[in-house]
Amino acid sequence: MEEPIIISNLNDFIFCPASIYFHNLYGNQSTISYQNKDQINGKKAHENIDTGVYSTRRSIISGIGVYSEEYGLIGKIDIYNGNNEHLIERKRTIKTIYDGYVFQLYAQYLCMTEMGYKIKKISLYSMTDNRMYPILLPEEDPEMFDKFKTLKNSNRRTVKSV
């Protein structure tokens, strides 16, 4: 079995393919050496998710590890609201909805549904302006889902060659 693709690498690959190379090259060294300002600010914006202090409500799940054997993906989600079965990927600021943002959300959705979670809707959330951007589920947007699968396969080849 091949190593799974890290979900955040899907967006990084589109945003800056070199950052994946440098992340693997530098390992646990400071991210300042291979991430740009937007990537560093995005990581900072996720701190309360990563440290588990986002919410104490029982219906909210945040920062859990997810995995899909079928798609060969692994990573963490931002927020899942069990009350309305809503999966949310948070970004510091969204000015444009990039494919990489959607692909991260697709990957989280695929992992969670394979793990048995029910998801009725997925969204991107822009923290700085408090805006929610609904995204079609993969099965509702076959063209985008095909682009996701193509990227996932090219990402696997790139990560493998490092």
Short mmCIF file of C-alpha atoms in Angstrom, two decimals:
data_model
loop_
_atom_site.label_atom_id
_atom_site.label_comp_id
_atom_site.label_asym_id
_atom_site.label_seq_id
_atom_site.Cartn_x
_atom_site.Cartn_y
_atom_site.Cartn_z
CA MET A 1 0.00 0.00 0.00
CA GLU A 2 1.27 3.47 -0.91
CA GLU A 3 1.69 6.20 1.67
CA PRO A 4 -1.44 8.36 1.93
CA ILE A 5 -1.45 11.93 0.68
CA ILE A 6 -1.64 14.57 3.39
CA ILE A 7 -4.81 16.58 2.79
CA SER A 8 -3.16 19.99 3.25
CA ASN A 9 -0.67 19.05 0.51
CA LEU A 10 -3.49 19.19 -2.04
CA ASN A 11 -3.89 22.93 -1.52
CA ASP A 12 -0.15 23.49 -1.07
CA PHE A 13 0.53 21.70 -4.36
CA ILE A 14 -1.68 24.16 -6.25
CA PHE A 15 -0.63 27.18 -4.20
CA CYS A 16 3.11 26.49 -4.21
CA PRO A 17 4.35 23.02 -5.25
CA ALA A 18 7.86 23.87 -4.04
CA SER A 19 6.59 24.17 -0.44
CA ILE A 20 5.88 20.42 -0.39
CA TYR A 21 9.41 19.72 -1.59
CA PHE A 22 10.94 22.04 1.02
CA HIS A 23 8.69 20.71 3.78
CA ASN A 24 10.02 17.21 3.10
CA LEU A 25 13.56 18.48 2.68
CA TYR A 26 13.64 20.53 5.89
CA GLY A 27 11.50 18.19 7.99
CA ASN A 28 10.82 19.69 11.42
CA GLN A 29 12.83 22.87 10.90
CA SER A 30 11.14 26.28 11.02
CA THR A 31 8.45 26.73 8.37
CA ILE A 32 9.72 30.26 7.75
CA SER A 33 12.35 28.74 5.46
CA TYR A 34 9.83 27.26 3.00
CA GLN A 35 6.39 28.80 3.58
CA ASN A 36 5.30 32.21 2.37
CA LYS A 37 3.40 34.82 4.39
CA ASP A 38 -0.08 33.54 3.41
CA GLN A 39 0.78 29.97 4.41
CA ILE A 40 2.21 31.10 7.76
CA ASN A 41 -0.84 33.29 8.47
CA GLY A 42 -3.13 30.38 7.56
CA LYS A 43 -1.34 28.11 10.02
CA LYS A 44 -1.65 30.76 12.74
CA ALA A 45 -5.39 31.06 12.05
CA HIS A 46 -5.81 27.33 12.76
CA GLU A 47 -4.18 27.38 16.19
CA ASN A 48 -7.40 27.11 18.20
CA ILE A 49 -8.47 24.13 16.07
CA ASP A 50 -5.08 22.44 16.37
CA THR A 51 -4.92 22.95 20.15
CA GLY A 52 -8.49 21.73 20.69
CA VAL A 53 -9.91 24.92 22.17
CA TYR A 54 -12.29 25.90 19.35
CA SER A 55 -15.56 24.82 21.03
CA THR A 56 -16.84 22.88 24.02
CA ARG A 57 -20.23 22.10 22.43
CA ARG A 58 -20.78 18.35 22.08
CA SER A 59 -22.15 18.72 18.57
CA ILE A 60 -18.91 20.33 17.34
CA ILE A 61 -15.98 18.15 16.38
CA SER A 62 -12.76 19.94 15.47
CA GLY A 63 -9.22 18.99 14.65
CA ILE A 64 -9.78 15.23 14.46
CA GLY A 65 -7.61 13.02 12.32
CA VAL A 66 -9.32 11.52 9.28
CA TYR A 67 -8.31 8.85 6.79
CA SER A 68 -9.59 7.38 3.53
CA GLU A 69 -8.28 4.04 2.41
CA GLU A 70 -10.21 4.26 -0.86
CA TYR A 71 -8.66 7.60 -1.87
CA GLY A 72 -5.36 7.29 -0.02
CA LEU A 73 -5.80 10.46 2.03
CA ILE A 74 -4.93 11.44 5.58
CA GLY A 75 -5.24 14.67 7.53
CA LYS A 76 -7.35 16.65 9.93
CA ILE A 77 -10.65 18.44 9.62
CA ASP A 78 -11.33 21.93 10.85
CA ILE A 79 -14.96 21.80 12.03
CA TYR A 80 -17.81 19.33 11.79
CA ASN A 81 -21.18 20.31 13.25
CA GLY A 82 -23.03 17.10 14.00
CA ASN A 83 -26.36 18.89 14.57
CA ASN A 84 -26.67 19.95 10.93
CA GLU A 85 -24.06 17.54 9.46
CA HIS A 86 -22.00 20.45 8.15
CA LEU A 87 -18.26 20.20 7.41
CA ILE A 88 -16.37 23.51 7.40
CA GLU A 89 -12.84 24.35 6.26
CA ARG A 90 -11.64 27.62 7.77
CA LYS A 91 -9.34 30.03 5.99
CA ARG A 92 -7.94 33.22 7.41
CA THR A 93 -9.19 35.33 4.49
CA ILE A 94 -10.98 34.21 1.36
CA LYS A 95 -10.80 36.65 -1.54
CA THR A 96 -11.07 33.97 -4.21
CA ILE A 97 -12.28 30.40 -3.89
CA TYR A 98 -9.32 28.49 -5.25
CA ASP A 99 -9.58 24.91 -6.44
CA GLY A 100 -7.10 23.90 -3.71
CA TYR A 101 -9.52 25.11 -1.03
CA VAL A 102 -12.31 23.01 -2.53
CA PHE A 103 -10.03 19.99 -2.90
CA GLN A 104 -9.06 20.13 0.78
CA LEU A 105 -12.74 20.15 1.68
CA TYR A 106 -13.46 17.29 -0.73
CA ALA A 107 -10.66 15.24 0.82
CA GLN A 108 -12.00 15.85 4.34
CA TYR A 109 -15.51 14.98 3.16
CA LEU A 110 -14.36 11.73 1.52
CA CYS A 111 -12.42 10.70 4.61
CA MET A 112 -15.26 11.47 6.98
CA THR A 113 -17.95 9.75 4.91
CA GLU A 114 -15.74 6.67 4.61
CA MET A 115 -15.34 6.78 8.40
CA GLY A 116 -19.16 6.73 8.79
CA TYR A 117 -20.00 10.40 9.33
CA LYS A 118 -23.06 11.82 7.59
CA ILE A 119 -22.40 15.10 5.80
CA LYS A 120 -25.19 17.07 4.14
CA LYS A 121 -23.24 20.24 3.34
CA ILE A 122 -19.71 21.52 3.08
CA SER A 123 -18.48 25.11 3.26
CA LEU A 124 -15.45 27.34 3.34
CA TYR A 125 -15.35 29.97 6.07
CA SER A 126 -13.42 33.24 5.85
CA MET A 127 -12.43 34.24 9.37
CA THR A 128 -11.46 37.88 8.82
CA ASP A 129 -14.81 38.87 7.31
CA ASN A 130 -17.01 36.16 8.92
CA ARG A 131 -18.31 34.87 5.57
CA MET A 132 -19.44 31.33 4.79
CA TYR A 133 -19.10 30.01 1.23
CA PRO A 134 -21.24 26.92 0.51
CA ILE A 135 -19.54 24.39 -1.78
CA LEU A 136 -21.29 21.69 -3.78
CA LEU A 137 -20.66 18.14 -2.58
CA PRO A 138 -18.35 16.15 -4.87
CA GLU A 139 -21.24 14.10 -6.26
CA GLU A 140 -23.11 17.33 -7.07
CA ASP A 141 -20.20 18.74 -9.13
CA PRO A 142 -18.72 15.92 -11.26
CA GLU A 143 -16.44 18.28 -13.23
CA MET A 144 -14.75 19.62 -10.08
CA PHE A 145 -14.59 16.12 -8.58
CA ASP A 146 -12.78 14.88 -11.72
CA LYS A 147 -10.29 17.76 -11.34
CA PHE A 148 -9.78 16.72 -7.71
CA LYS A 149 -9.05 13.12 -8.68
CA THR A 150 -6.60 14.26 -11.37
CA LEU A 151 -4.78 16.52 -8.90
CA LYS A 152 -4.69 13.81 -6.25
CA ASN A 153 -3.01 11.45 -8.69
CA SER A 154 -0.47 14.06 -9.85
CA ASN A 155 0.18 15.06 -6.22
CA ARG A 156 0.93 11.43 -5.37
CA ARG A 157 3.56 11.27 -8.12
CA THR A 158 5.14 14.56 -6.99
CA VAL A 159 5.28 13.68 -3.31
CA LYS A 160 6.61 10.20 -4.13
CA SER A 161 9.48 11.65 -6.17
CA VAL A 162 10.80 13.78 -3.27
#
